[in-house]
Short mmCIF file of C-alpha atoms in Angstrom, two decimals:
data_model
loop_
_atom_site.label_atom_id
_atom_site.label_comp_id
_atom_site.label_asym_id
_atom_site.label_seq_id
_atom_site.Cartn_x
_atom_site.Cartn_y
_atom_site.Cartn_z
CA UNK A 1 141.99 95.21 38.56
CA UNK A 2 138.27 95.31 39.22
CA UNK A 3 135.91 93.27 37.12
CA UNK A 4 133.32 94.80 34.81
CA UNK A 5 129.75 94.45 36.09
CA UNK A 6 127.49 91.62 35.05
CA UNK A 7 126.35 92.15 31.49
CA UNK A 8 129.73 92.71 29.88
CA UNK A 9 129.84 96.50 29.87
CA UNK A 10 130.54 99.66 31.82
CA UNK A 11 128.71 102.95 31.77
CA UNK A 12 130.65 106.15 32.21
CA UNK A 13 134.47 106.10 32.29
CA UNK A 14 136.30 103.77 29.96
CA UNK A 15 137.42 100.56 31.62
CA UNK A 16 141.04 99.93 30.74
CA UNK A 17 143.16 96.86 31.30
CA UNK A 18 146.76 97.15 32.37
CA UNK A 19 148.94 97.52 29.30
CA UNK A 20 151.30 94.94 30.69
CA UNK A 21 148.61 92.27 30.48
CA UNK A 22 148.50 91.04 26.89
CA UNK A 23 148.00 94.51 25.46
CA UNK A 24 144.22 94.15 25.54
CA UNK A 25 142.41 96.82 23.56
CA UNK A 26 139.01 97.71 24.97
CA UNK A 27 136.52 99.49 22.78
CA UNK A 28 133.92 102.03 23.84
CA UNK A 29 130.71 102.16 21.85
CA UNK A 30 127.66 104.41 21.88
CA UNK A 31 124.11 103.13 21.75
CA UNK A 32 121.01 105.28 21.65
CA UNK A 33 117.36 104.98 20.74
CA UNK A 34 117.63 108.01 18.47
CA UNK A 35 120.21 109.10 15.90
CA UNK A 36 123.53 110.13 17.45
CA UNK A 37 124.67 113.66 16.73
CA UNK A 38 128.35 113.86 15.92
CA UNK A 39 130.65 116.05 17.95
CA UNK A 40 128.54 116.01 21.14
CA UNK A 41 129.10 113.97 24.22
CA UNK A 42 126.57 111.33 25.19
CA UNK A 43 126.16 112.94 28.60
CA UNK A 44 124.65 116.01 26.96
CA UNK A 45 121.75 114.04 25.49
CA UNK A 46 119.25 111.89 27.39
CA UNK A 47 119.16 108.36 26.00
CA UNK A 48 122.76 108.50 24.79
CA UNK A 49 125.18 106.41 26.80
CA UNK A 50 128.83 105.55 26.41
CA UNK A 51 128.99 101.78 26.60
CA UNK A 52 131.96 99.50 26.86
CA UNK A 53 131.13 96.11 25.36
CA UNK A 54 132.59 93.00 26.87
CA UNK A 55 131.95 91.53 23.45
CA UNK A 56 134.14 93.98 21.63
CA UNK A 57 137.53 93.55 23.22
CA UNK A 58 140.50 92.73 21.03
CA UNK A 59 143.42 90.78 22.40
CA UNK A 60 146.28 92.46 20.61
CA UNK A 61 149.09 89.91 20.63
CA UNK A 62 152.06 91.16 18.65
CA UNK A 63 152.05 88.11 16.41
CA UNK A 64 148.60 89.03 15.13
CA UNK A 65 150.07 91.99 13.31
CA UNK A 66 151.44 89.60 10.70
CA UNK A 67 148.21 87.65 10.20
CA UNK A 68 147.97 86.34 6.65
CA UNK A 69 144.80 86.33 4.60
CA UNK A 70 143.36 82.98 3.68
CA UNK A 71 143.65 82.42 -0.08
CA UNK A 72 140.08 81.16 -0.30
CA UNK A 73 138.87 84.50 1.04
CA UNK A 74 140.69 86.70 -1.46
CA UNK A 75 138.39 89.06 -3.41
CA UNK A 76 138.82 87.19 -6.69
CA UNK A 77 137.61 83.97 -5.05
CA UNK A 78 134.35 85.27 -3.62
CA UNK A 79 131.15 83.90 -5.14
CA UNK A 80 128.84 86.74 -4.17
CA UNK A 81 128.38 90.31 -5.29
CA UNK A 82 128.05 93.82 -3.91
CA UNK A 83 124.46 95.06 -3.74
CA UNK A 84 122.45 98.05 -2.57
CA UNK A 85 119.24 97.59 -0.60
CA UNK A 86 116.74 99.86 1.14
CA UNK A 87 116.56 100.55 4.84
CA UNK A 88 113.12 100.99 6.47
CA UNK A 89 113.67 104.76 6.45
CA UNK A 90 114.12 104.69 2.66
CA UNK A 91 117.87 105.32 2.66
CA UNK A 92 120.23 103.11 0.67
CA UNK A 93 122.58 100.65 2.34
CA UNK A 94 125.34 98.54 0.84
CA UNK A 95 126.25 94.93 1.46
CA UNK A 96 127.68 91.68 0.15
CA UNK A 97 125.20 89.04 -1.07
CA UNK A 98 125.91 85.37 -1.74
CA UNK A 99 122.97 83.34 -3.05
CA UNK A 100 122.33 79.64 -2.54
CA UNK A 101 121.94 77.42 -5.59
CA UNK A 102 118.34 76.57 -4.74
CA UNK A 103 115.56 79.05 -5.31
CA UNK A 104 113.62 80.70 -2.48
CA UNK A 105 116.30 79.71 0.03
CA UNK A 106 116.08 80.88 3.64
CA UNK A 107 118.23 83.90 4.43
CA UNK A 108 120.96 84.73 6.92
CA UNK A 109 122.11 88.27 7.69
CA UNK A 110 125.81 88.18 8.66
CA UNK A 111 127.24 90.97 10.82
CA UNK A 112 130.90 91.96 10.75
CA UNK A 113 133.53 92.13 13.48
CA UNK A 114 134.92 95.55 14.42
CA UNK A 115 137.24 95.42 11.39
CA UNK A 116 134.43 96.08 8.90
CA UNK A 117 133.04 94.09 5.98
CA UNK A 118 136.24 92.13 5.41
CA UNK A 119 137.04 89.35 2.95
CA UNK A 120 136.72 86.94 5.87
CA UNK A 121 133.09 87.96 6.49
CA UNK A 122 132.40 87.70 2.76
CA UNK A 123 133.89 84.22 2.89
CA UNK A 124 131.42 83.29 5.63
CA UNK A 125 128.58 84.51 3.43
CA UNK A 126 129.89 82.24 0.68
CA UNK A 127 129.94 79.31 3.10
CA UNK A 128 126.35 79.99 4.10
CA UNK A 129 125.38 80.06 0.42
CA UNK A 130 127.08 76.71 -0.16
CA UNK A 131 125.16 75.40 2.87
CA UNK A 132 121.87 76.41 1.26
CA UNK A 133 121.21 79.91 2.60
CA UNK A 134 121.06 83.29 0.88
CA UNK A 135 123.54 85.33 2.95
CA UNK A 136 123.76 89.12 3.11
CA UNK A 137 126.39 91.03 5.09
CA UNK A 138 125.45 94.71 5.44
CA UNK A 139 128.35 97.15 5.36
CA UNK A 140 128.01 98.94 8.69
CA UNK A 141 131.20 100.98 8.13
CA UNK A 142 130.12 102.20 4.68
CA UNK A 143 133.16 100.99 2.76
CA UNK A 144 135.80 101.21 5.48
CA UNK A 145 137.74 98.01 6.18
CA UNK A 146 140.43 98.18 8.85
CA UNK A 147 143.61 96.04 8.62
CA UNK A 148 143.94 93.52 11.43
CA UNK A 149 147.00 95.20 12.91
CA UNK A 150 145.34 98.63 13.21
CA UNK A 151 143.34 98.29 16.42
CA UNK A 152 143.25 102.06 16.97
CA UNK A 153 141.40 102.59 13.69
CA UNK A 154 139.06 99.69 14.42
CA UNK A 155 138.27 101.22 17.79
CA UNK A 156 137.62 104.59 16.15
CA UNK A 157 135.28 103.13 13.54
CA UNK A 158 133.32 101.18 16.11
CA UNK A 159 133.02 104.17 18.44
CA UNK A 160 131.57 106.14 15.54
CA UNK A 161 128.87 103.54 14.90
CA UNK A 162 125.32 104.26 16.06
CA UNK A 163 124.39 100.73 17.11
CA UNK A 164 120.65 101.38 17.28
CA UNK A 165 120.50 102.93 13.83
CA UNK A 166 122.70 100.17 12.45
CA UNK A 167 120.45 97.49 13.92
CA UNK A 168 116.97 98.90 13.41
CA UNK A 169 117.69 100.38 9.98
CA UNK A 170 120.63 98.80 8.14
CA UNK A 171 120.42 95.30 9.61
CA UNK A 172 116.64 95.27 9.51
CA UNK A 173 116.77 96.45 5.90
CA UNK A 174 119.00 93.47 5.10
CA UNK A 175 116.50 91.13 6.79
CA UNK A 176 113.65 92.68 4.81
CA UNK A 177 115.61 92.23 1.59
CA UNK A 178 116.14 88.53 2.24
CA UNK A 179 112.53 87.99 3.31
CA UNK A 180 110.99 89.86 0.37
CA UNK A 181 109.79 86.63 -1.26
CA UNK A 182 108.50 85.08 1.93
CA UNK A 183 111.66 83.27 3.04
CA UNK A 184 112.48 82.94 6.72
CA UNK A 185 115.52 84.91 7.86
CA UNK A 186 118.10 84.46 10.61
CA UNK A 187 120.74 86.80 12.01
CA UNK A 188 124.30 86.03 13.06
CA UNK A 189 127.32 88.11 14.00
CA UNK A 190 130.80 88.01 15.47
CA UNK A 191 132.19 90.17 18.28
CA UNK A 192 130.61 93.56 17.47
CA UNK A 193 128.20 91.57 15.30
CA UNK A 194 127.36 89.25 18.17
CA UNK A 195 126.16 92.19 20.23
CA UNK A 196 124.18 93.47 17.24
CA UNK A 197 122.61 90.02 16.86
CA UNK A 198 121.20 90.11 20.39
CA UNK A 199 119.94 93.66 19.89
CA UNK A 200 118.35 92.57 16.62
CA UNK A 201 116.67 89.65 18.38
CA UNK A 202 114.73 92.20 20.43
CA UNK A 203 113.96 94.73 17.70
CA UNK A 204 113.72 93.16 14.23
CA UNK A 205 110.32 91.49 13.62
CA UNK A 206 111.39 89.83 10.35
CA UNK A 207 113.79 87.47 12.14
CA UNK A 208 113.06 83.82 12.93
CA UNK A 209 116.32 82.84 14.71
CA UNK A 210 119.72 84.19 15.72
CA UNK A 211 123.23 82.83 16.30
CA UNK A 212 125.60 84.85 18.48
CA UNK A 213 129.40 84.61 18.45
CA UNK A 214 131.24 86.07 21.48
CA UNK A 215 129.16 89.23 21.81
CA UNK A 216 126.88 90.51 24.60
CA UNK A 217 125.30 93.99 24.56
CA UNK A 218 124.30 95.94 27.68
CA UNK A 219 120.79 95.31 28.96
CA UNK A 220 119.94 98.95 28.24
CA UNK A 221 120.20 98.03 24.58
CA UNK A 222 118.66 94.56 24.67
CA UNK A 223 117.00 93.04 27.70
CA UNK A 224 116.86 89.24 27.68
CA UNK A 225 113.15 89.48 28.50
CA UNK A 226 112.65 91.30 25.18
CA UNK A 227 114.28 88.62 23.00
CA UNK A 228 111.64 87.42 20.54
CA UNK A 229 113.40 84.59 18.69
CA UNK A 230 115.31 81.39 19.51
CA UNK A 231 119.01 82.08 20.05
CA UNK A 232 122.11 79.95 19.83
CA UNK A 233 125.32 81.39 21.30
CA UNK A 234 129.03 80.52 21.08
CA UNK A 235 131.58 81.85 23.57
CA UNK A 236 135.29 81.35 24.30
CA UNK A 237 136.47 80.27 27.75
CA UNK A 238 139.76 82.15 27.24
CA UNK A 239 138.05 85.40 26.28
CA UNK A 240 139.39 87.77 28.94
CA UNK A 241 136.80 90.46 28.35
CA UNK A 242 133.57 88.68 27.43
CA UNK A 243 134.46 86.39 30.30
CA UNK A 244 132.86 83.11 31.36
CA UNK A 245 131.34 84.98 34.32
CA UNK A 246 129.66 87.47 32.00
CA UNK A 247 128.45 84.66 29.78
CA UNK A 248 127.01 82.91 32.82
CA UNK A 249 125.13 86.10 33.68
CA UNK A 250 123.66 86.30 30.20
CA UNK A 251 122.64 82.65 30.29
CA UNK A 252 121.04 83.07 33.71
CA UNK A 253 119.07 86.13 32.58
CA UNK A 254 117.82 84.37 29.45
CA UNK A 255 116.69 81.35 31.47
CA UNK A 256 115.00 83.56 34.07
CA UNK A 257 113.08 85.24 31.26
CA UNK A 258 112.02 81.86 29.87
CA UNK A 259 113.75 82.43 26.54
CA UNK A 260 114.99 79.80 24.11
CA UNK A 261 118.80 79.63 24.27
CA UNK A 262 121.36 77.04 23.21
CA UNK A 263 124.71 78.12 24.62
CA UNK A 264 128.08 76.54 23.86
CA UNK A 265 131.48 77.23 25.38
CA UNK A 266 134.83 76.47 23.74
CA UNK A 267 138.33 76.24 25.18
CA UNK A 268 139.47 78.94 22.78
CA UNK A 269 140.27 82.65 22.42
CA UNK A 270 138.01 85.55 21.48
CA UNK A 271 137.46 85.60 17.69
CA UNK A 272 138.35 81.92 17.35
CA UNK A 273 136.24 81.56 14.20
CA UNK A 274 138.33 84.04 12.19
CA UNK A 275 140.75 81.89 10.18
CA UNK A 276 142.64 84.94 8.95
CA UNK A 277 143.90 85.64 12.48
CA UNK A 278 145.98 82.56 13.14
CA UNK A 279 147.03 83.69 16.62
CA UNK A 280 143.49 83.21 17.92
CA UNK A 281 141.88 80.91 15.34
CA UNK A 282 140.92 77.47 16.59
CA UNK A 283 139.98 75.32 13.62
CA UNK A 284 138.41 72.50 15.61
CA UNK A 285 136.26 74.85 17.69
CA UNK A 286 135.35 76.94 14.65
CA UNK A 287 134.18 73.95 12.63
CA UNK A 288 132.21 72.57 15.56
CA UNK A 289 130.52 75.94 16.04
CA UNK A 290 129.85 76.24 12.30
CA UNK A 291 128.14 72.86 12.20
CA UNK A 292 125.99 73.75 15.17
CA UNK A 293 125.07 77.13 13.71
CA UNK A 294 124.05 75.82 10.30
CA UNK A 295 122.04 72.98 11.84
CA UNK A 296 120.28 75.51 14.11
CA UNK A 297 119.38 77.68 11.14
CA UNK A 298 118.12 74.69 9.16
CA UNK A 299 115.89 73.78 12.09
CA UNK A 300 114.36 77.23 12.45
CA UNK A 301 114.53 78.61 8.90
CA UNK A 302 113.91 75.51 6.80
#
């Protein structure tokens, strides 16, 4: 099986793994500089490209279909609230907001995995709030949350997402909301959200720092030379799609561009932070990454 090119993506035909090898589900996404028109193929419109993210592969082990939800992340245990905020284009967007106890706290925008704005992502917002940050997770799927076992639906939802609109409008709107009183704002995301974080680092002027978890977008969407903020990144050595080789390529490109990057590798699986997916969760790696991420944000956001 040939390897994907450096950068963690393929243009054109979908790259598929052999079904016999761990049942890997690869997801094809579309990125464009303009709004994507539904029902038309990307090839019919200049600037629209079908992109296969190395970041957004899901290792579908059969035991993951029975993943249990963590009790601390059940809806009744969340400390935040659902809000509506404005995008730069004036449209409304929804999200989950958890506020820190202190006033005028720095903010962190938290971007979902390909499952949607799940209880697990809300739980991470709560953790950021307890750590002293106002945390807002924008709902990129507009209310749709996919169960962990339903990879086909997750793939469908992600393929329907206009990544550029999501980043430059919805995610930027969330950053503007958190910075409305002058607070510094950071951006973090997981898998799909990791790719969005790097795109946001090149296109959202309100950001002061970003933390990436196992996500790399194509250079057509976000060139390392265009990154405008310090980045910290966390990757899994056992991630068989966003591979160590692809991570090395990203690190090399960032260094060549003279950009600020702290990059950490863990002997873990893709999505190792997600405690609701016990088949891939690595508690030790997740807690180490969490400590590094919060310390990084404290350094750059205050």
